Short mmCIF file of C-alpha atoms and ligand atoms in Angstrom, two decimals:
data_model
loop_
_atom_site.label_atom_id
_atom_site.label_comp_id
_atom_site.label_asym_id
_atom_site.label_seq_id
_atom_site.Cartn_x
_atom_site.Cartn_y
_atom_site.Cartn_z
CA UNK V 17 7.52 20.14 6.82
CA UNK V 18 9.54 22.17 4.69
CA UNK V 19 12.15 22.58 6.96
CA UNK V 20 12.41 19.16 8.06
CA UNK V 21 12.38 17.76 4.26
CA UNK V 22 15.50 20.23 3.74
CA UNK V 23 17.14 19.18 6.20
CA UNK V 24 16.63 15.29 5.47
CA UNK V 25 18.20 16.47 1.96
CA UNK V 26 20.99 17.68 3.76
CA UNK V 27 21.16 14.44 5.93
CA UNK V 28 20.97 12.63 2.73
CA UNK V 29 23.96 13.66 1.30
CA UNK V 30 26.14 13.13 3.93
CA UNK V 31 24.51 9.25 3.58
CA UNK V 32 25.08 9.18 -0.02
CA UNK V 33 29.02 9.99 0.24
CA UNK V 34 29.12 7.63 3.63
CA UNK V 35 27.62 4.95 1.29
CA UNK V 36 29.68 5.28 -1.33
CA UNK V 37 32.67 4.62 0.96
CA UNK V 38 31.06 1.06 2.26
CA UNK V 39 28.98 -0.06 -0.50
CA UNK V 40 29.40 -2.94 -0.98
CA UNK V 41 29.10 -4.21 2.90
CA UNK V 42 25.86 -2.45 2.36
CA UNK V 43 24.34 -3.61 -0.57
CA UNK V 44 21.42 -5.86 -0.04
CA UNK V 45 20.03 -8.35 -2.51
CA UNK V 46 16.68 -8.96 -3.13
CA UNK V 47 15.48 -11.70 -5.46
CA UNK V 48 12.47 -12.59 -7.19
CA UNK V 49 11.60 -16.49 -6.98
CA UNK V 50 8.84 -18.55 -6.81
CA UNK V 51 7.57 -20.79 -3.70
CA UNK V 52 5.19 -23.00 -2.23
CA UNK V 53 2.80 -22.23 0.27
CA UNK V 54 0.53 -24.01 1.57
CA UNK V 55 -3.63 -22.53 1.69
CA UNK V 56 -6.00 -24.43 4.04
CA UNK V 57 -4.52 -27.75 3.36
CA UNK V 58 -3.69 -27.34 -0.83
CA UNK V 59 -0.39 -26.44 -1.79
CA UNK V 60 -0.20 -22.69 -4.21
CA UNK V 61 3.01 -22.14 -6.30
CA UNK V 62 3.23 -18.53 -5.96
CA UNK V 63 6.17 -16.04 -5.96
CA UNK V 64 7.92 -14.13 -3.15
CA UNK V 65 10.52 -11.56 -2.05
CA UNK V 66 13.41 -12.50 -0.43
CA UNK V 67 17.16 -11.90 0.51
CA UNK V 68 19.65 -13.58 0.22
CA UNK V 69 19.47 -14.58 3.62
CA UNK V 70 15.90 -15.33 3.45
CA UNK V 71 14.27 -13.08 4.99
CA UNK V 72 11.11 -11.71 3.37
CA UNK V 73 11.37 -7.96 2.30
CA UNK V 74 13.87 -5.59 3.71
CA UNK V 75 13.95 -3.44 7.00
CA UNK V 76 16.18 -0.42 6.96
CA UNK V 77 16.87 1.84 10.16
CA UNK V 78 16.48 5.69 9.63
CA UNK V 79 19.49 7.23 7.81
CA UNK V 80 20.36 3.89 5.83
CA UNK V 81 20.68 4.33 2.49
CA UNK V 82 18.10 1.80 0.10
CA UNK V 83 20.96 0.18 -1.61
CA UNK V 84 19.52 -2.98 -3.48
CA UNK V 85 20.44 -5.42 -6.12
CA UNK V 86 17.07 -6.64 -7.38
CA UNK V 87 17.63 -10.10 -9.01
CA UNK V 88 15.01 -12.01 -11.24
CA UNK V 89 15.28 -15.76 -10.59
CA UNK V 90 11.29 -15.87 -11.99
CA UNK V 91 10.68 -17.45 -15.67
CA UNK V 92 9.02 -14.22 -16.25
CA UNK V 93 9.94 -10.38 -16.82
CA UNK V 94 9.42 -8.47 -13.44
CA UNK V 95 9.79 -4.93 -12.54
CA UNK V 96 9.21 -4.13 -7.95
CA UNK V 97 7.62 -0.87 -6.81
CA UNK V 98 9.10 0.59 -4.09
CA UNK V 99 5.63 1.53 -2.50
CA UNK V 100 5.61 4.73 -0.42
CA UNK V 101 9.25 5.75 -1.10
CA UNK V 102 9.96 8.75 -2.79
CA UNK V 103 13.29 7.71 -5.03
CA UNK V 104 14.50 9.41 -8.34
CA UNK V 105 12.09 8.87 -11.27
CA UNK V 106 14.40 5.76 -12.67
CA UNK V 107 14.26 4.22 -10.10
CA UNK V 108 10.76 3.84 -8.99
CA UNK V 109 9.94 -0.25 -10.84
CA UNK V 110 7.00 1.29 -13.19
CA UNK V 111 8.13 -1.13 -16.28
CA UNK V 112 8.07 1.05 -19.39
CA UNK V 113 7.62 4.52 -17.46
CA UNK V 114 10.54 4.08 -15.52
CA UNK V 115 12.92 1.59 -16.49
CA UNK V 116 12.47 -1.24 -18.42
CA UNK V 117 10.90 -4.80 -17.00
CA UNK V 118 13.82 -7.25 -15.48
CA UNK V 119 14.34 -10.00 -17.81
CA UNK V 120 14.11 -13.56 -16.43
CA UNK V 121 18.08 -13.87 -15.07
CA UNK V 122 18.96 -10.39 -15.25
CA UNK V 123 19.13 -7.87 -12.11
CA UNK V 124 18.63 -4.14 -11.31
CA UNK V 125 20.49 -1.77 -8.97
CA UNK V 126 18.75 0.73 -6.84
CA UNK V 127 20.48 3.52 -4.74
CA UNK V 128 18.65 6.25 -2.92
CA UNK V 129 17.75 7.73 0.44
CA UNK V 130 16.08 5.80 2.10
CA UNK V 131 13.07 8.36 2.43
CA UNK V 132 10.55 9.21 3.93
CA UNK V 133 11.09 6.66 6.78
CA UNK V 134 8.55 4.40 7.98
CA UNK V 135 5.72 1.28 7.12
CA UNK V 136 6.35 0.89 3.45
CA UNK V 137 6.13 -2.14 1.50
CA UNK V 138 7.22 -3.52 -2.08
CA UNK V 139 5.12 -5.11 -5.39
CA UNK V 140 5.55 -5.79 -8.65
CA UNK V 141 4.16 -3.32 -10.79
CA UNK V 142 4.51 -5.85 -13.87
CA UNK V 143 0.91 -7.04 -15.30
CA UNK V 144 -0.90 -9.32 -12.73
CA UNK V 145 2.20 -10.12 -10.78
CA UNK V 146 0.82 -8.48 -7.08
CA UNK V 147 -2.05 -10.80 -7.02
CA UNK V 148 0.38 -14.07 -7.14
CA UNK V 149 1.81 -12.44 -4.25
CA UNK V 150 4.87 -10.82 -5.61
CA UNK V 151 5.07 -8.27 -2.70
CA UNK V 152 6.74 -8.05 0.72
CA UNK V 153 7.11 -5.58 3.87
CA UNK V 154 10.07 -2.53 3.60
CA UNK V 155 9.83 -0.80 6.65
CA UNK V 156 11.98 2.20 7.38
CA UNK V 157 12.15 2.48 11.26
CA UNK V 158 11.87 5.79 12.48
CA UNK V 159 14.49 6.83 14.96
CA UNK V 160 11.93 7.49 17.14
CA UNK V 161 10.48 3.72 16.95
CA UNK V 162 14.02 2.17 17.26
CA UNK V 163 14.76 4.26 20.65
CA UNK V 164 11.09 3.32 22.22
CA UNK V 165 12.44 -0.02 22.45
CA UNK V 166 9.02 -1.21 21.58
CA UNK V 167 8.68 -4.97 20.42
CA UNK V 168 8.01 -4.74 16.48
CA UNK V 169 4.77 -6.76 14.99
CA UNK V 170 4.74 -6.60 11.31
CA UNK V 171 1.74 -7.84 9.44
CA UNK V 172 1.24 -8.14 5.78
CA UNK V 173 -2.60 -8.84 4.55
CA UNK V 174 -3.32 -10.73 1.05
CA UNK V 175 -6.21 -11.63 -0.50
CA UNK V 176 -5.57 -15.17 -2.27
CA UNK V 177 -7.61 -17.09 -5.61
CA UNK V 178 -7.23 -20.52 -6.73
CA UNK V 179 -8.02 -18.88 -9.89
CA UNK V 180 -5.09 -17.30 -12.08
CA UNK V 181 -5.12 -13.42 -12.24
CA UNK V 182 -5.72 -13.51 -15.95
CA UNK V 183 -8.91 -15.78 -15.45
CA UNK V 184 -9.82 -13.29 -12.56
CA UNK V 185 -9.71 -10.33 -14.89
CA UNK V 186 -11.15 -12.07 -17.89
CA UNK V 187 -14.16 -13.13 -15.72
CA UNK V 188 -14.78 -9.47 -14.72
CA UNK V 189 -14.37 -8.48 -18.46
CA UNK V 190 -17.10 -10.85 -19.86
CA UNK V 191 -19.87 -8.60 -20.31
CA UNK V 192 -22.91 -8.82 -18.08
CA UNK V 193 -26.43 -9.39 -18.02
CA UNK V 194 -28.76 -6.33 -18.36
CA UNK V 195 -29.98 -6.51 -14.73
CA UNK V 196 -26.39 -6.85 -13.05
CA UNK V 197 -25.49 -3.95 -15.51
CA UNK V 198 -28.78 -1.78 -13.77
CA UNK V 199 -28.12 -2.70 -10.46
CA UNK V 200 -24.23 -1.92 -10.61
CA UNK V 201 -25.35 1.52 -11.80
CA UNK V 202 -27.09 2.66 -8.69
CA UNK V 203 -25.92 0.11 -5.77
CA UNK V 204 -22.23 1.16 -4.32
CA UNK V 205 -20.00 -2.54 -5.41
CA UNK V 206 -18.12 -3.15 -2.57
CA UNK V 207 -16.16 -5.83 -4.21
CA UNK V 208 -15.85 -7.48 -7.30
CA UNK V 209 -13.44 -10.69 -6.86
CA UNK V 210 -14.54 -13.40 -4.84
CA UNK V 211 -10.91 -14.72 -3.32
CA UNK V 212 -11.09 -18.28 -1.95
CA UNK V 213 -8.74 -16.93 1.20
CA UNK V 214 -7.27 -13.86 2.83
CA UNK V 215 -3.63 -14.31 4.05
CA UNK V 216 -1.94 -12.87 7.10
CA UNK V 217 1.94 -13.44 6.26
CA UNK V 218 0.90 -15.98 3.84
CA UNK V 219 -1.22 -18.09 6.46
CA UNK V 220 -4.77 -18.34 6.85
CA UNK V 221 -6.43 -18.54 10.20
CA UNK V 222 -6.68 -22.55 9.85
CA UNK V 223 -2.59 -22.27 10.57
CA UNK V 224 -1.86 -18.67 11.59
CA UNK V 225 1.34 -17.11 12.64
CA UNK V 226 1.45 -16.83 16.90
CA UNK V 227 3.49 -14.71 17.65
CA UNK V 228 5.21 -14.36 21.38
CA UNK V 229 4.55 -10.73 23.70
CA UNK V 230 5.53 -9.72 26.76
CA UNK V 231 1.87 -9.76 29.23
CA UNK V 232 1.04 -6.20 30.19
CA UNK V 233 3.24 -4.43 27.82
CA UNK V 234 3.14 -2.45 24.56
CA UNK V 235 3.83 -3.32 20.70
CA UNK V 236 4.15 -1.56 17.67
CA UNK V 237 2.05 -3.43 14.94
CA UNK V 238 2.77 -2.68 10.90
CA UNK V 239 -0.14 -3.50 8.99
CA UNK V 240 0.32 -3.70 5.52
CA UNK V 241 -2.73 -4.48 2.69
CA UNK V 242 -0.94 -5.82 0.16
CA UNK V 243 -3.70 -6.90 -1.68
CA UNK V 244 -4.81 -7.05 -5.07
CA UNK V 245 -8.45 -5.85 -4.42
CA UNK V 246 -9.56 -6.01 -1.57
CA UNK V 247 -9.91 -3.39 1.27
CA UNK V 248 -9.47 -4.38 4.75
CA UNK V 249 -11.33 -3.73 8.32
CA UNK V 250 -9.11 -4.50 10.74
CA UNK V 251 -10.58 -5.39 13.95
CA UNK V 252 -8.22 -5.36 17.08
CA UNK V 253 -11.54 -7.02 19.53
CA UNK V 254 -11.06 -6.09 23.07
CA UNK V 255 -7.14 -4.67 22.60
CA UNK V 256 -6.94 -0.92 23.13
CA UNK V 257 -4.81 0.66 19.99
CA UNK V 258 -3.23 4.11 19.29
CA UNK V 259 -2.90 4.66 15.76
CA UNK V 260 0.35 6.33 15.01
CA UNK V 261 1.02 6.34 11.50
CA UNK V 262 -0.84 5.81 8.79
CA UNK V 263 0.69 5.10 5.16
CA UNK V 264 4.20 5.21 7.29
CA UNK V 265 3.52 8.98 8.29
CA UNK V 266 3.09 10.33 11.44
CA UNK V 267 -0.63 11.66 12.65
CA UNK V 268 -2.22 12.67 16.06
CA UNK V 269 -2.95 10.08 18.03
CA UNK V 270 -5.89 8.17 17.26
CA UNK V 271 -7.99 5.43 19.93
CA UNK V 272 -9.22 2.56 17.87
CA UNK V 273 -10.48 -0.74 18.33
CA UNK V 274 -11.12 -0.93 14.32
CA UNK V 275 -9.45 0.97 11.73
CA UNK V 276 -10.05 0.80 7.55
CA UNK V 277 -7.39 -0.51 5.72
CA UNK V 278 -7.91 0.56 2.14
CA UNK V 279 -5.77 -1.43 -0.63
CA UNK V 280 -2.08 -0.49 -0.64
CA UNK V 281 -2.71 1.51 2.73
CA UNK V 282 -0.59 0.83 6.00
CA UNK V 283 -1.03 1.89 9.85
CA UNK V 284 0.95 1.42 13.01
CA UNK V 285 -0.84 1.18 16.07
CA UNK V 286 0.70 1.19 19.10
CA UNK V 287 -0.94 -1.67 21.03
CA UNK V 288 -1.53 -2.42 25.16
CA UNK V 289 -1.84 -6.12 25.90
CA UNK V 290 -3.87 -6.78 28.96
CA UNK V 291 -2.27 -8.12 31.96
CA UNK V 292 -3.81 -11.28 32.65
CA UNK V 293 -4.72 -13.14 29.22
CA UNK V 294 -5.89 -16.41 29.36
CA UNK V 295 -5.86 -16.90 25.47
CA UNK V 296 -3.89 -15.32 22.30
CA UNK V 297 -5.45 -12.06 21.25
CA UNK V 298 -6.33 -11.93 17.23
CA UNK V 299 -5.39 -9.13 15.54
CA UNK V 300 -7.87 -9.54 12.41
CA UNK V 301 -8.69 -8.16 8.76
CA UNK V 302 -11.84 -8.64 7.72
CA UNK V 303 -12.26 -7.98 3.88
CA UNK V 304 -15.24 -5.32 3.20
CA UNK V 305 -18.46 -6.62 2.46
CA UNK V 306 -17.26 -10.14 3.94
CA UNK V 307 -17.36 -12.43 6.31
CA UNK V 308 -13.83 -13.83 5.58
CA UNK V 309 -10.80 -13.17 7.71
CA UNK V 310 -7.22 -13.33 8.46
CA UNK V 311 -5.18 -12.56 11.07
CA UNK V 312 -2.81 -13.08 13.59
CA UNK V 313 -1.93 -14.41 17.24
CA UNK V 314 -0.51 -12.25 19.81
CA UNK V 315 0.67 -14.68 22.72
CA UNK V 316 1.35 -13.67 25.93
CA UNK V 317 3.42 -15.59 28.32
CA UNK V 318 1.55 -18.72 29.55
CA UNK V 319 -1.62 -18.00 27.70
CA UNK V 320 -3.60 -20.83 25.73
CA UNK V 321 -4.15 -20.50 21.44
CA UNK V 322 -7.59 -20.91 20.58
CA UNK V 323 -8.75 -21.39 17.13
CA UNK V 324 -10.18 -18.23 15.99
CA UNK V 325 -12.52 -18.80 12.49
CA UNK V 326 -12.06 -18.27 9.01
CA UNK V 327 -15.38 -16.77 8.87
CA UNK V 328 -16.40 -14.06 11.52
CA UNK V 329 -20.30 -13.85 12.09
CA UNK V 330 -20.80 -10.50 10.74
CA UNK V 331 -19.34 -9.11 7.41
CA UNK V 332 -17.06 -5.93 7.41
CA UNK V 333 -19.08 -2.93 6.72
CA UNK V 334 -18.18 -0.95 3.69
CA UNK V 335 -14.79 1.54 4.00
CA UNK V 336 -15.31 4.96 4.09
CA UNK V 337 -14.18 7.87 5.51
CA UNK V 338 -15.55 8.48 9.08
CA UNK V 339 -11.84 7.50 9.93
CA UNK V 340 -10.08 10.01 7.51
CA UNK V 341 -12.07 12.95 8.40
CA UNK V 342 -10.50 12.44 12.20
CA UNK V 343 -6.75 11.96 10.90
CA UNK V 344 -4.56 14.85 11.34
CA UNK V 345 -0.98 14.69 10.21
CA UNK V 346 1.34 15.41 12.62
CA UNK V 347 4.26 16.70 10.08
CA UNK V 348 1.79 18.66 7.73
CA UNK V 349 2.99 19.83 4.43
CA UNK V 350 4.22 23.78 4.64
CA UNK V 351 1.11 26.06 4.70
CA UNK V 352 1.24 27.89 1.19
CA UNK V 353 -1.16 28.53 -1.60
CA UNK V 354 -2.06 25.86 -4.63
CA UNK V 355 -0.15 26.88 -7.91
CA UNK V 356 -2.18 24.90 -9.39
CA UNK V 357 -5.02 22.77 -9.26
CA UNK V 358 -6.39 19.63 -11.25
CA UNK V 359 -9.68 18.08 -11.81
CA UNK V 360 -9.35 14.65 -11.97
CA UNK V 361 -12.89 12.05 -12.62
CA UNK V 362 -12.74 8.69 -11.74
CA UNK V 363 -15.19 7.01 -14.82
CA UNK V 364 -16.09 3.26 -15.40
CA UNK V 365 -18.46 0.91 -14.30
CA UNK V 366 -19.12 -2.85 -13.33
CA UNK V 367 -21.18 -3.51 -16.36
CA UNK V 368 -18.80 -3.46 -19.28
CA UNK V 369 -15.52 -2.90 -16.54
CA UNK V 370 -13.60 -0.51 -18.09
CA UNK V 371 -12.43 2.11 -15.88
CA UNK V 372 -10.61 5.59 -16.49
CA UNK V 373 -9.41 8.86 -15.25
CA UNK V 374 -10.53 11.57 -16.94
CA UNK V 375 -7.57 14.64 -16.26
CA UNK V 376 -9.31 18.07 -17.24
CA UNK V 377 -12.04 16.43 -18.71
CA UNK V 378 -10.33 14.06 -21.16
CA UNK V 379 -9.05 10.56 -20.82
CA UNK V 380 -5.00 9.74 -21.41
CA UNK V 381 -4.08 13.36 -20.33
CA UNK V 382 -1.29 13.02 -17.71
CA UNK V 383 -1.25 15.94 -14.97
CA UNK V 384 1.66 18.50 -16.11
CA UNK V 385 3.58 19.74 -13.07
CA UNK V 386 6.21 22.13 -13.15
CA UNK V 387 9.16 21.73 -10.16
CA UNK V 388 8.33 24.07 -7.13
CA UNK V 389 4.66 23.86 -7.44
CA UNK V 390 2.01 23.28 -4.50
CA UNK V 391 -0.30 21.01 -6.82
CA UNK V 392 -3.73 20.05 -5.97
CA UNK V 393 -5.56 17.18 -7.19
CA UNK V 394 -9.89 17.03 -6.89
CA UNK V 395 -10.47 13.55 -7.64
CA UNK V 396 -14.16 13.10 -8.01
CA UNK V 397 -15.93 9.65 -8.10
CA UNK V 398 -18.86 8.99 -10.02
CA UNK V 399 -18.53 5.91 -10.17
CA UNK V 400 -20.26 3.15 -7.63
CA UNK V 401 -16.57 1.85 -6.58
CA UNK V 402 -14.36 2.80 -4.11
CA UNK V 403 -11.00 3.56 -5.78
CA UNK V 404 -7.75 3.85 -3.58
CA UNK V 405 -5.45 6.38 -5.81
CA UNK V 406 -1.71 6.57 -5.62
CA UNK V 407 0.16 8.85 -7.26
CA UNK V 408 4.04 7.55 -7.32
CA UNK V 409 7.37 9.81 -6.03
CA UNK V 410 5.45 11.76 -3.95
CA UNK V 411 3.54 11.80 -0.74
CA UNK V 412 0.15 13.78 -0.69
CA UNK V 413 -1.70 15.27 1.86
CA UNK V 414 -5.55 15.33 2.45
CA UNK V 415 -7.18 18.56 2.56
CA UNK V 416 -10.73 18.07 2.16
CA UNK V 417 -13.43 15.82 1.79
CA UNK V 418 -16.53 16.28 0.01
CA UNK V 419 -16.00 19.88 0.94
CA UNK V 420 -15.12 18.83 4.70
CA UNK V 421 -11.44 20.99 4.96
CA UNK V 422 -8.97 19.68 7.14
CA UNK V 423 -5.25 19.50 7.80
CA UNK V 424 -5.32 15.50 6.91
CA UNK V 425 -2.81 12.67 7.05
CA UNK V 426 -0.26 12.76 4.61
CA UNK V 427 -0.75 9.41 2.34
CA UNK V 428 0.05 7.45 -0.49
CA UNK V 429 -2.92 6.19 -1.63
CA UNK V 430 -6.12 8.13 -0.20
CA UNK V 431 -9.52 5.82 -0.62
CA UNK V 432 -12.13 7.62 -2.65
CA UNK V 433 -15.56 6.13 -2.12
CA UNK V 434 -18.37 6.34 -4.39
CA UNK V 435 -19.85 9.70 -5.32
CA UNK V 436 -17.07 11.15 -2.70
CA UNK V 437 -14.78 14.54 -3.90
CA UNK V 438 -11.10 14.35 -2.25
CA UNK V 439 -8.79 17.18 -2.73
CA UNK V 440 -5.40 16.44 -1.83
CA UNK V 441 -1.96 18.56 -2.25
CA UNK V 442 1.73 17.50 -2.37
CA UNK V 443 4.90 19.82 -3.48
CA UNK V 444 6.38 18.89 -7.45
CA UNK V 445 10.16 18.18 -6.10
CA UNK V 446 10.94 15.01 -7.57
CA UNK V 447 10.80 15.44 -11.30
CA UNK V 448 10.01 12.72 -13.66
CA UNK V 449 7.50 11.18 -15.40
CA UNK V 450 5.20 9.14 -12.73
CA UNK V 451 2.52 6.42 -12.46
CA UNK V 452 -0.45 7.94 -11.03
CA UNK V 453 -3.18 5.23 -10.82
CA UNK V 454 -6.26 3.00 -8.52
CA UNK V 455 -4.19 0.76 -6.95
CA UNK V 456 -7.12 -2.03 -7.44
CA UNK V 457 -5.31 -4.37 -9.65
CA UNK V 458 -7.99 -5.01 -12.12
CA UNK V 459 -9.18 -1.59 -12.18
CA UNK V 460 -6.03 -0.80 -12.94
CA UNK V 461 -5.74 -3.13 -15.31
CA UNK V 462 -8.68 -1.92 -16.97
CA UNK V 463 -7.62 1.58 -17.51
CA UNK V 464 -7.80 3.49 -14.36
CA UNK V 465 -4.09 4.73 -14.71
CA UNK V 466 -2.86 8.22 -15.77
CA UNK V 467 0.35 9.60 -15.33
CA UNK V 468 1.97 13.01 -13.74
CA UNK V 469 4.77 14.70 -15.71
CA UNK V 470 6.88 17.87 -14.99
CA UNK V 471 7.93 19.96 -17.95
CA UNK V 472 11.65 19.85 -19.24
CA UNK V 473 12.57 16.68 -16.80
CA UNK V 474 14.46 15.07 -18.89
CU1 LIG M 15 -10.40 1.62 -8.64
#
């Protein structure tokens, strides 16, 4: 890993003088605007990212530069996450940590290697934004995906309320009765919004997206949970699938015919379509805990679409880790001891829904890196909600698991289910002063955010 990171570096600044010499044939422009789609037969003004030319998000091939214009056509300030890239601190869309929020009108430049490479997707990190769908796909392909020559399925999953994100997280604020306040003590909550629809590339599965395949051959799906709260089975039926990546890095090869999909977590899964398929084969999300899906069509030459229902018959079972424990990344980080290590508690609880992270035993203290450490973090949950932590500008590798060591993917964010201990490590060599957070987007809301800060980096 450390070798290969160096020699990206290298790589990258070769790109960076390249770019400067074509920069503006390369610049893309993203913009910010609002749209109407239409949910099960109601139309929902909700916002989007698109380019210029109208395509939604932005693909890059390995070795491009991320060279964006980020324009703000909304009524509203707005500040994008690039989710899963590692750029310069300034440059990351944390409004207030970073940069400041993108007035309505104004735009933002971003320049920066396009690294690391693969599934990685983009949100607002401004107030409630993400849940009015203010996110999109950025996918790096890998050089190694472009030369397969495999056909490309990319799949974003939302979760969708005809209720406004403030009412939302108002509603879970409003404190509750002494008997839901018992019962959230000692029963795991495996969710806590109630969304009127999941989305699969903004459709539901009255009107899903069918897209075309080649009978017999093999794809290369990007799944992307982009949503607000809610994590994801995803259930491929009958299809045989290879996991490949998951959170846009590489891991052993994995057989699935279900895989978790926590919130802000991605996978690619290479996937073998039979030979003789009378009808489109759904590839599904199924929130946790519930019986409503989304999904797409995969349609084979000649073969009939049947309507596949919003509801399956059985809910999704809660997300855990059996998964994780059998992920092994396939460019580990270097092997080299922890500098040093940090105890981080995930605290809250349904009843009065404030949540926190506690960093050595006291809330608002950020982690305190210094450049060139091996950092550890032990996030313990003691709470009875799973909590999928990110920590921004960096990508972190799982190490153990309720004292389960292993040699785990590399991520960005790991899942930590209730009463569960996950250590992971990554290496402090992007300084800055960095969101580290649950990527719920109430819990977040409600305090479960912290920050990681190297000395003297600025
Ligand atoms: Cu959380």
């Amino acid at each position: 890993m450390r070798l290969s990171r160096r020699s990206l570096l290298v790589g990258s600044t070769a790109l960076v003088m390249a770019s400067r010499a074509a920069r503006s044939s390369d610049r893309r422009v993203l913009r910010l605007e609002s749209r109407t789609i239409d949910v099960n037969g109601r139309p929902a003004t909700r916002y989007r990212v698109v380019q210029s030319s109208g395509a939604w998000g932005l693909t890059l091939d390995q070795g491009e530069m991320f060279d964006v214009r980020l324009e703000n056509r909304l009524s509203v300030p707005s500040s994008v996450h690039w989710h899963g890239m590692n750029p310069p601190w300034r440059q990351d869309g944390v409004p207030f940590l970073s940069a400041p929020p993108i007035a309505p009108g104004q735009a933002a430049e971003y320049t920066f290697p396009a690294v690391p490479v693969g599934t990685r997707w983009m949100h607002s990190h401004f107030g409630l934004q993400e849940q009015n769908l203010l996110a999109a796909p950025l996918i790096v392909r890998e050089q190694s995906a472009i030369s397969s020559g495999l056909q490309e399925v990319v799949v974003m999953f939302e979760d969708f309320s005809w209720t406004s994100p403030r009412e939302i997280f108002a509603s879970l604020r409003k404190p509750k009765p002494m008997n839901m306040a018992s019962m959230g003590s000692s029963v795991p909550d495996l969710n806590d919004v109630t969304y009127d629809a999941f989305l699969a590339n903004d459709r539901t599965l009255a009107d899903p997206q069918v897209i075309d395949v080649e009978k017999g051959g093999e794809i290369r799906l990007r799944l992307i949970n982009a949503a607000a709260s809610t994590n994801f089975m995803i259930e491929l039926g009958e299809l045989d699938g290879r996991v490949l990546t998951v959170d846009g890095n590489p891991v052993r090869p994995l057989e699935v015919r279900r895989f978790p999909l926590a919130v802000a977590q991605r996978v690619d899964i290479a996937l073998r379509l039979p030979a003789g398929a009378a009808t489109a084969l759904p590839v599904l999300a199924r929130g946790e805990g519930r019986r409503l899906q989304a999904g797409v069509l995969l349609r084979p030459a000649g073969a009939a679409v049947a309507k596949i229902p919003e509801t399956a018959a059985a809910p999704a079972p809660a997300i855990g880790l059996a998964e994780e424990l059998q992920l092994r990344a396939e460019a580990p980080l270097a092997a080299r001891p922890v500098d040093r290590s940090v105890p981080v508690d995930l605290t809250g609880d349904m009843a009065g829904y404030v949540w926190g992270m506690s960093v050595h035993g006291m809330e608002g203290l950020p982690v305190t890196v210094a450049k060139g450490e091996r950092v550890e973090l032990v996030m313990r949950n003691a709470t009875m909600m799973s909590h999928p932590m990110h920590l921004h500008g960096h990508s972190f590798q799982v190490t153990e698991i309720n004292g389960q060591v292993l040699a785990g993917a590399v991520r960005d964010p790991i899942l930590v289910p209730p009463r569960t201990t996950a250590k992971v490590v990554f290496d402090a060599d992007n300084p800055g002063l960095w969101a580290y957070h649950c990527h719920n987007l109430y819990h977040m809301a409600a305090g479960m955010f912290a920050t990681a800060v190297y000395r003297g980096f600025s």
